[in-house]
Coordinates of C-alpha atoms and ligand atoms in Angstrom, one line a residue:
M228 CA -106.5 59.0 118.0
E229 CA -105.9 61.9 120.6
R230 CA -102.4 64.3 120.3
L231 CA -100.4 63.6 123.3
P232 CA -100.3 66.4 125.8
G233 CA -97.9 69.4 125.2
F234 CA -97.9 68.8 121.7
R235 CA -99.7 70.6 119.1
D236 CA -100.9 70.1 115.6
F237 CA -100.1 73.3 113.2
Y238 CA -102.6 73.8 110.7
P239 CA -103.1 75.9 107.7
E240 CA -105.3 79.4 107.8
P241 CA -108.1 79.8 107.8
L242 CA -107.9 78.1 111.1
P243 CA -111.3 75.9 112.3
S244 CA -110.9 78.0 115.7
N245 CA -109.1 80.2 117.6
E246 CA -107.2 77.1 119.8
N247 CA -105.4 75.9 117.2
W248 CA -102.3 76.6 116.1
S249 CA -101.2 77.9 112.8
A250 CA -98.5 76.1 110.5
D251 CA -98.8 80.1 108.6
V252 CA -98.4 81.9 111.7
R253 CA -95.3 79.6 112.6
Q254 CA -93.5 80.1 108.8
M255 CA -93.9 83.9 109.3
I256 CA -92.1 83.2 112.5
F257 CA -89.0 81.2 111.3
S258 CA -88.5 83.2 108.6
T259 CA -88.4 86.6 110.6
W260 CA -85.9 85.2 112.7
R261 CA -83.8 83.8 110.0
S262 CA -84.2 87.1 108.3
V263 CA -82.8 89.4 111.6
A264 CA -80.6 86.4 112.3
Q265 CA -79.1 86.8 108.8
R266 CA -78.3 90.4 109.0
Y267 CA -76.3 90.1 111.5
G268 CA -74.4 87.7 109.8
F269 CA -75.5 85.0 111.5
R270 CA -74.6 81.6 109.7
E271 CA -77.6 78.3 110.1
Y272 CA -76.6 75.1 111.1
D273 CA -78.8 72.3 112.5
G274 CA -77.9 68.9 114.7
P275 CA -80.3 65.7 115.9
P276 CA -83.4 66.1 117.6
L277 CA -82.1 62.4 119.3
E278 CA -78.9 63.1 121.5
S279 CA -77.2 60.3 123.8
L280 CA -78.1 60.9 127.3
E281 CA -75.5 62.3 128.8
L282 CA -74.7 64.6 126.7
F283 CA -77.2 66.8 128.7
T284 CA -77.4 65.0 131.8
T285 CA -74.1 66.4 133.0
K286 CA -73.9 69.7 131.3
S287 CA -77.6 70.9 131.5
G288 CA -78.3 71.6 135.4
S289 CA -80.8 69.3 137.8
E290 CA -84.3 71.2 136.8
I291 CA -83.9 70.3 132.5
V292 CA -82.3 66.9 133.4
G293 CA -85.5 66.0 134.9
Q294 CA -87.7 67.0 131.8
L295 CA -85.9 65.1 130.0
Y296 CA -87.8 62.7 127.2
N297 CA -85.3 59.8 127.6
F298 CA -85.1 56.2 126.8
T299 CA -83.0 53.0 125.7
D300 CA -83.3 52.3 122.1
K301 CA -82.7 49.1 120.5
G302 CA -79.2 48.5 120.5
N303 CA -79.4 49.4 124.4
R304 CA -78.3 53.0 124.1
E305 CA -79.6 55.8 126.3
V306 CA -80.8 58.0 124.3
A307 CA -82.9 62.0 125.1
L308 CA -85.0 63.8 122.8
R309 CA -83.4 67.4 123.4
P310 CA -84.0 69.8 126.0
E311 CA -82.5 72.1 124.3
M312 CA -79.6 73.0 121.9
T313 CA -77.1 74.5 123.6
P314 CA -75.4 71.1 124.3
T315 CA -75.4 69.9 120.9
L316 CA -74.2 72.8 119.2
A317 CA -70.8 73.3 122.0
R318 CA -70.2 69.6 120.8
M319 CA -70.6 70.2 117.2
V320 CA -68.5 73.7 117.2
A321 CA -65.9 71.1 119.8
T322 CA -65.6 69.0 116.8
Q323 CA -65.4 70.9 113.8
E324 CA -64.2 74.5 115.6
R325 CA -60.7 74.3 113.9
H326 CA -62.3 75.1 110.5
Y327 CA -63.9 77.8 110.9
K328 CA -62.5 81.4 111.2
K329 CA -63.5 82.8 115.0
P330 CA -65.7 84.7 116.2
I331 CA -68.1 81.7 114.8
K332 CA -71.9 83.1 114.4
W333 CA -73.8 80.3 114.2
F334 CA -78.1 80.2 114.2
A335 CA -80.7 77.3 114.2
I336 CA -84.6 77.2 114.7
P337 CA -85.1 73.4 116.6
Q338 CA -87.8 71.7 117.8
L339 CA -87.1 70.6 121.4
F340 CA -89.0 68.7 123.8
R341 CA -89.2 68.9 128.0
Y342 CA -91.5 66.8 129.8
E343 CA -92.8 69.6 132.0
R344 CA -95.9 70.1 133.6
Q345 CA -97.7 72.3 131.1
Q346 CA -99.2 75.3 131.7
K347 CA -99.4 78.8 129.9
G348 CA -96.5 79.7 127.5
R349 CA -95.3 76.1 128.6
L350 CA -96.2 72.9 126.0
R351 CA -93.4 69.5 126.2
E352 CA -92.5 70.6 122.6
H353 CA -91.5 74.0 121.2
F354 CA -89.4 75.5 118.9
Q355 CA -86.9 77.6 119.7
F356 CA -84.4 80.0 117.9
N357 CA -80.9 79.6 118.9
A358 CA -78.3 82.4 118.1
D359 CA -74.6 82.0 119.8
I360 CA -71.3 83.5 119.0
F361 CA -67.7 81.1 120.1
G362 CA -64.3 82.5 120.3
E363 CA -65.0 86.1 121.6
N364 CA -64.3 87.3 125.3
D365 CA -64.9 90.3 125.0
P366 CA -68.2 91.9 126.3
A367 CA -68.8 93.0 122.7
A368 CA -70.0 90.4 121.7
D369 CA -72.4 89.6 124.4
A370 CA -73.8 93.3 123.6
E371 CA -74.5 92.3 120.0
L372 CA -76.3 89.1 120.9
V373 CA -78.6 91.5 123.1
A374 CA -78.9 93.7 120.1
L375 CA -80.0 91.0 118.0
L376 CA -82.4 89.9 120.8
I377 CA -84.1 93.6 120.8
D378 CA -84.2 93.2 116.6
T379 CA -85.7 90.5 116.6
L380 CA -88.3 91.4 118.8
R381 CA -89.0 94.2 116.9
A382 CA -88.8 92.8 114.0
F383 CA -92.6 91.4 115.0
G384 CA -93.4 94.8 115.7
L385 CA -92.8 94.5 119.4
N386 CA -91.1 98.1 121.3
H387 CA -89.8 99.1 124.5
E388 CA -93.2 99.7 125.8
D389 CA -93.6 96.0 124.9
F390 CA -90.9 94.4 126.2
V391 CA -87.6 94.5 128.7
I392 CA -84.4 92.6 128.5
R393 CA -83.5 92.4 131.7
L394 CA -79.5 92.1 132.2
S395 CA -77.1 90.1 134.9
S396 CA -73.8 88.6 135.3
R397 CA -72.8 85.4 137.0
N398 CA -69.4 87.3 137.5
A399 CA -71.2 90.3 140.0
W400 CA -73.3 87.2 141.6
Q401 CA -70.4 85.3 142.5
E402 CA -68.2 88.3 143.9
F403 CA -71.3 88.3 145.9
F404 CA -71.4 85.1 147.0
C405 CA -66.9 84.2 147.6
K406 CA -67.5 87.6 150.0
R407 CA -69.9 85.8 152.3
C408 CA -69.4 82.0 151.3
P409 CA -66.1 80.5 151.2
D410 CA -67.1 77.1 149.9
E411 CA -67.6 77.6 145.9
S412 CA -68.9 74.3 145.6
K413 CA -72.1 75.6 147.3
A414 CA -72.3 78.2 144.2
Y415 CA -74.6 76.6 142.0
E416 CA -77.2 75.4 144.6
F417 CA -77.2 79.4 145.5
Y418 CA -77.7 80.7 142.3
Q419 CA -80.7 78.0 141.9
I420 CA -82.2 80.0 145.1
I421 CA -82.2 83.2 143.3
D422 CA -83.4 82.0 140.3
K423 CA -86.8 80.4 142.2
M424 CA -86.8 84.0 144.0
E425 CA -89.3 85.8 142.3
R426 CA -91.8 82.7 142.5
E427 CA -91.3 81.6 145.7
D428 CA -92.5 81.6 149.4
P429 CA -89.6 84.6 151.1
V430 CA -90.1 83.0 154.0
K431 CA -88.7 79.5 152.3
S432 CA -86.2 81.1 150.1
D433 CA -84.9 83.1 153.3
A434 CA -84.4 79.6 155.2
L435 CA -82.9 77.8 151.7
L436 CA -80.6 81.0 151.7
Q437 CA -79.5 81.6 156.0
A438 CA -78.8 77.3 155.5
L439 CA -75.7 78.4 153.2
G440 CA -74.9 81.5 155.4
F441 CA -77.1 84.3 153.7
T442 CA -80.1 86.8 154.7
L443 CA -82.8 87.3 152.2
E444 CA -82.3 91.3 153.1
D445 CA -78.5 91.1 152.0
V446 CA -79.7 89.6 148.6
K447 CA -82.9 91.8 148.7
A448 CA -80.1 94.5 149.1
F449 CA -77.7 93.5 146.1
I450 CA -80.5 93.5 143.7
A451 CA -82.1 96.2 144.6
A452 CA -79.0 98.7 144.2
G453 CA -78.5 97.1 140.7
I454 CA -75.0 98.4 140.1
P455 CA -73.8 97.5 136.9
N456 CA -70.1 95.8 137.2
A457 CA -67.6 96.3 134.2
E458 CA -68.8 93.9 131.8
L459 CA -72.5 95.2 132.3
Q460 CA -71.7 98.7 132.0
S461 CA -69.8 98.1 128.9
I462 CA -72.7 96.4 127.3
L463 CA -74.9 99.2 128.3
D464 CA -72.5 101.3 126.1
N465 CA -72.4 99.7 123.8
L466 CA -76.3 99.3 122.9
K467 CA -76.7 103.3 124.2
S468 CA -74.5 103.7 120.7
R469 CA -77.0 101.9 118.8
G470 CA -80.0 104.0 120.3
L471 CA -80.9 100.6 122.1
S472 CA -80.6 102.0 125.7
E473 CA -84.4 102.1 126.2
Y474 CA -84.7 98.3 125.7
V475 CA -82.3 97.2 128.7
K476 CA -82.3 97.3 132.1
I477 CA -79.9 96.0 135.2
D478 CA -81.6 93.4 137.5
Y479 CA -80.1 90.6 139.7
M480 CA -82.7 88.7 140.2
V481 CA -82.1 87.2 136.9
I482 CA -79.2 84.5 137.4
R483 CA -80.9 81.8 134.7
G484 CA -81.2 78.5 136.6
L485 CA -78.9 76.6 133.6
A486 CA -75.8 75.2 135.1
Y487 CA -73.3 75.9 132.6
Y488 CA -73.4 80.0 132.7
T489 CA -70.8 81.2 133.8
G490 CA -70.9 85.3 132.9
V491 CA -73.4 87.7 131.3
V492 CA -76.8 86.0 131.7
F493 CA -80.6 87.8 130.3
E494 CA -83.7 87.2 130.3
A495 CA -86.8 88.8 127.9
F496 CA -89.8 89.3 129.2
D497 CA -93.2 91.5 128.2
R498 CA -93.2 94.9 130.3
K499 CA -96.6 94.3 132.0
G500 CA -95.3 90.6 133.6
E501 CA -98.0 88.6 132.4
F502 CA -96.1 86.1 130.1
R503 CA -93.2 84.0 131.2
A504 CA -89.9 85.0 130.1
I505 CA -90.0 85.1 125.5
A506 CA -86.1 84.2 125.6
G507 CA -83.1 83.6 127.5
G508 CA -79.2 82.9 127.4
G509 CA -76.1 84.2 128.5
R510 CA -72.2 83.1 128.1
Y511 CA -70.7 79.8 128.9
N512 CA -67.1 79.9 128.9
N513 CA -66.6 76.1 129.6
L514 CA -69.0 73.9 127.8
V515 CA -66.9 73.6 125.0
K516 CA -64.0 72.2 127.0
L517 CA -65.9 70.3 129.3
L518 CA -67.7 68.2 126.6
S519 CA -64.1 67.7 124.5
A520 CA -62.5 66.5 127.7
G521 CA -60.4 70.0 127.8
K522 CA -58.8 69.4 124.1
V523 CA -61.1 72.6 123.1
D524 CA -61.2 75.4 125.0
L525 CA -63.7 78.6 123.6
P526 CA -65.6 80.7 124.5
G527 CA -69.3 80.8 124.1
L528 CA -72.3 82.6 124.6
G529 CA -75.9 83.2 122.8
F530 CA -79.7 82.5 123.6
G531 CA -82.9 81.2 122.9
M532 CA -86.4 82.4 122.2
G533 CA -89.2 79.9 122.1
D534 CA -92.3 80.5 119.9
V535 CA -94.5 79.9 122.3
V536 CA -94.1 82.6 124.3
L537 CA -93.8 84.8 121.6
A538 CA -97.1 83.6 119.7
E539 CA -98.9 84.1 122.6
L540 CA -97.8 88.0 123.2
L541 CA -98.0 88.7 119.5
K542 CA -101.4 88.0 119.5
E543 CA -102.9 89.8 122.6
R544 CA -100.8 92.8 121.0
K545 CA -102.9 91.9 118.0
L546 CA -99.5 91.7 116.1
L547 CA -100.2 88.4 114.5
P548 CA -100.0 88.9 110.7
K549 CA -103.3 88.6 108.3
T550 CA -101.1 85.3 106.5
E551 CA -102.1 85.6 103.0
F552 CA -102.8 82.2 101.5
G553 CA -103.9 81.6 98.0
I554 CA -103.0 80.5 94.8
R555 CA -102.3 82.9 91.7
A556 CA -105.4 81.0 89.5
F557 CA -108.0 78.4 89.4
C558 CA -108.1 76.8 86.0
L559 CA -111.8 75.1 85.5
I560 CA -112.2 72.4 83.5
E561 CA -115.8 72.2 82.1
D562 CA -115.0 70.3 79.1
E563 CA -113.9 66.9 80.1
T564 CA -112.5 67.0 76.4
L565 CA -110.7 69.7 77.4
R566 CA -108.7 68.1 80.3
Y567 CA -105.8 67.2 78.9
A568 CA -105.3 70.8 76.8
S569 CA -105.8 72.1 80.8
L570 CA -103.2 69.6 82.2
A571 CA -101.0 71.2 80.0
L572 CA -101.6 74.4 80.2
V573 CA -101.5 73.9 84.5
Q574 CA -97.8 72.4 83.7
S575 CA -96.1 74.9 81.8
L576 CA -97.6 78.1 83.8
R577 CA -96.5 76.2 87.5
E578 CA -93.1 75.1 85.3
K579 CA -93.1 79.6 85.4
Q580 CA -93.5 79.3 89.4
L581 CA -96.9 80.6 89.3
G582 CA -99.5 79.1 91.8
I583 CA -102.2 77.0 90.0
D584 CA -104.6 74.4 91.4
Y585 CA -107.2 72.9 89.3
P586 CA -110.5 70.1 89.9
L587 CA -108.7 66.2 89.8
T588 CA -111.6 64.6 88.8
A589 CA -114.9 65.9 86.6
T590 CA -116.6 68.6 88.5
K591 CA -119.5 70.8 87.9
G592 CA -119.0 74.1 86.8
D593 CA -120.6 76.2 90.2
K594 CA -118.2 74.0 92.5
Q595 CA -115.2 74.4 90.6
F596 CA -116.1 77.9 91.1
K597 CA -116.7 78.0 94.4
R598 CA -113.2 75.9 95.5
A599 CA -111.0 78.8 93.1
L600 CA -113.0 80.9 96.0
E601 CA -111.9 78.3 99.1
L602 CA -108.5 78.7 97.9
N603 CA -108.1 82.8 97.2
A604 CA -107.1 82.5 93.3
R605 CA -106.4 85.6 91.9
F606 CA -107.6 84.2 88.2
T607 CA -109.8 81.3 86.5
C608 CA -108.8 80.3 83.4
R609 CA -110.5 77.9 81.1
V610 CA -109.1 76.6 77.7
E611 CA -111.5 76.9 75.1
R612 CA -111.4 75.6 71.3
D613 CA -112.0 78.7 68.4
A614 CA -114.1 77.6 65.5
A615 CA -111.0 76.3 63.7
G616 CA -110.1 74.0 66.3
A617 CA -106.9 76.3 68.2
V618 CA -106.5 76.2 71.9
L619 CA -107.1 79.7 73.5
V620 CA -107.8 80.4 77.2
R621 CA -110.0 82.3 79.0
V622 CA -108.4 84.7 81.6
K623 CA -110.3 86.5 84.5
N624 CA -109.6 88.9 87.5
L625 CA -111.5 87.6 90.8
A626 CA -111.0 90.8 91.8
T627 CA -112.0 93.3 88.6
R628 CA -113.8 90.4 87.0
E629 CA -112.5 91.7 83.9
E630 CA -111.3 88.8 81.0
K631 CA -109.2 88.4 78.4
I632 CA -109.1 85.6 75.6
L633 CA -105.5 84.8 75.2
P634 CA -103.3 82.1 73.2
P635 CA -101.9 79.7 75.8
G636 CA -98.4 81.3 75.5
D637 CA -99.4 84.7 76.9
V638 CA -101.1 83.8 79.7
A639 CA -97.9 83.3 82.3
T640 CA -97.5 87.3 81.2
A641 CA -101.4 87.8 82.0
L642 CA -101.2 86.2 85.5
A643 CA -98.2 87.9 86.9
Ligands
LIG707 P1 -84.1 78.6 128.1 O1 -84.1 79.6 129.2 O2 -84.1 76.9 129.0 O3 -83.0 78.8 127.7 O4 -85.0 78.1 127.6 C1 -85.1 79.8 126.4 C2 -86.7 80.3 126.1 O5 -87.6 78.9 125.5 C3 -87.5 80.5 127.0 O6 -87.1 82.0 127.4 C4 -89.1 80.2 126.6 O7 -89.3 81.0 125.9 C5 -88.9 79.4 125.7 N1 -89.1 77.4 126.3 C6 -88.7 77.0 127.2 N2 -88.9 76.2 127.8 C7 -90.6 76.1 127.3 C8 -91.3 75.2 127.2 N3 -91.3 74.0 128.0 N4 -92.6 75.3 126.2 C9 -92.3 76.6 125.4 N5 -91.5 77.1 125.5 C10 -90.1 77.2 126.2 C11 -82.0 77.6 126.6 O8 -83.0 76.5 126.0 C12 -80.9 78.2 126.8 N6 -80.3 76.7 126.1 C13 -80.4 79.1 125.8 C14 -79.0 78.9 125.2 C15 -78.9 79.4 124.0 N7 -78.2 79.6 126.2 C16 -77.0 80.1 125.1 N8 -77.7 79.8 124.3

């Protein structure tokens, strides 16, 4: 049986081949995400991986809706695997926000599903670090999120020569749009043309823009000028005070594909432009209102960082850490009459939080020793009996070859 295309198996290290995804690396990525989020005072939340289809169809935008994994469940409900976390989060916040002090600062590490064409940096399943803030209109909140995004990437050893955050604003684009087109209902269509422009044939972009009354030349001139509007200037000043200026630039080419963004938007890219976006986000001030049918009106903003592009980039920059795996000790059982005494030792050491393994069944001595080495054990221990029949433990440090014979009660200290 083969796994589905676009899905991953995660194996423990050492990996069978360079092609495999590492469960240890995934764990390292998650714990780095968690620790930076906690440094910034974000609390962890989670939601269900399966949601009603409706949550995504009206709110996310056509591109993501086209990629939904959806089906009718046995209760005749139209459901979908979550392609992103933001609608779930906005639903959760809309329901319970009155119980939380503002601003709400929450993070999550969901697994997401999108039926995309599989390519470099794009799979049908990925994990995404999401950090979002609710209840704050001031650009100080946008700056706080951008700083968190920068510090998250820095925590993996990346610096300003590796990545840049491209900052933009839908407000700036909306102003540009309204000066030239009276029909505001066309704004999202216009944003989508801008969003695809970097990858699209310029002749096609020009034709699409002209159909809405714009020219490619005019749009390009606006992007090239790159003049920050007031909210973007405020973010730049805020980041400058933190010494983070070299990590950001104004780039109106970024507008974001998702439908719900209303203000500042941003994306993180590798400087060499070899990879797809590492992360993306922005402000969505109407989503909570939309999902609560007007009952709760709370501004929101956030970003998502996927594990796929991040892992590819870290691998390419040789920043994937050597994963430390291994146990503290392997308990050799060469004399089966000592198995129960050995199990008692194993149990007592595990209760002291030490990682211990042993042969489950009678096994030749050399095989046991090989197993200890495979498991990267720091020590071996072997239960023995002295002439009077008392239980003693022979502890060997596998690095120094030093051996000690100890009463069972002293073994934990010797191993620690
Ligand atoms: P997004 O731009 O769709 O935003 O995804 C954010 C990041 O997730 C991307 O930059 C990319 O690294 C990763 N990603 C997306 N799709 C895939 C895929 N098929 N395979 C691998 N990685 C992928 C959102 O999802 C927004 N909900 C983020 C957000 C949170 N905005 C506000 N709060």
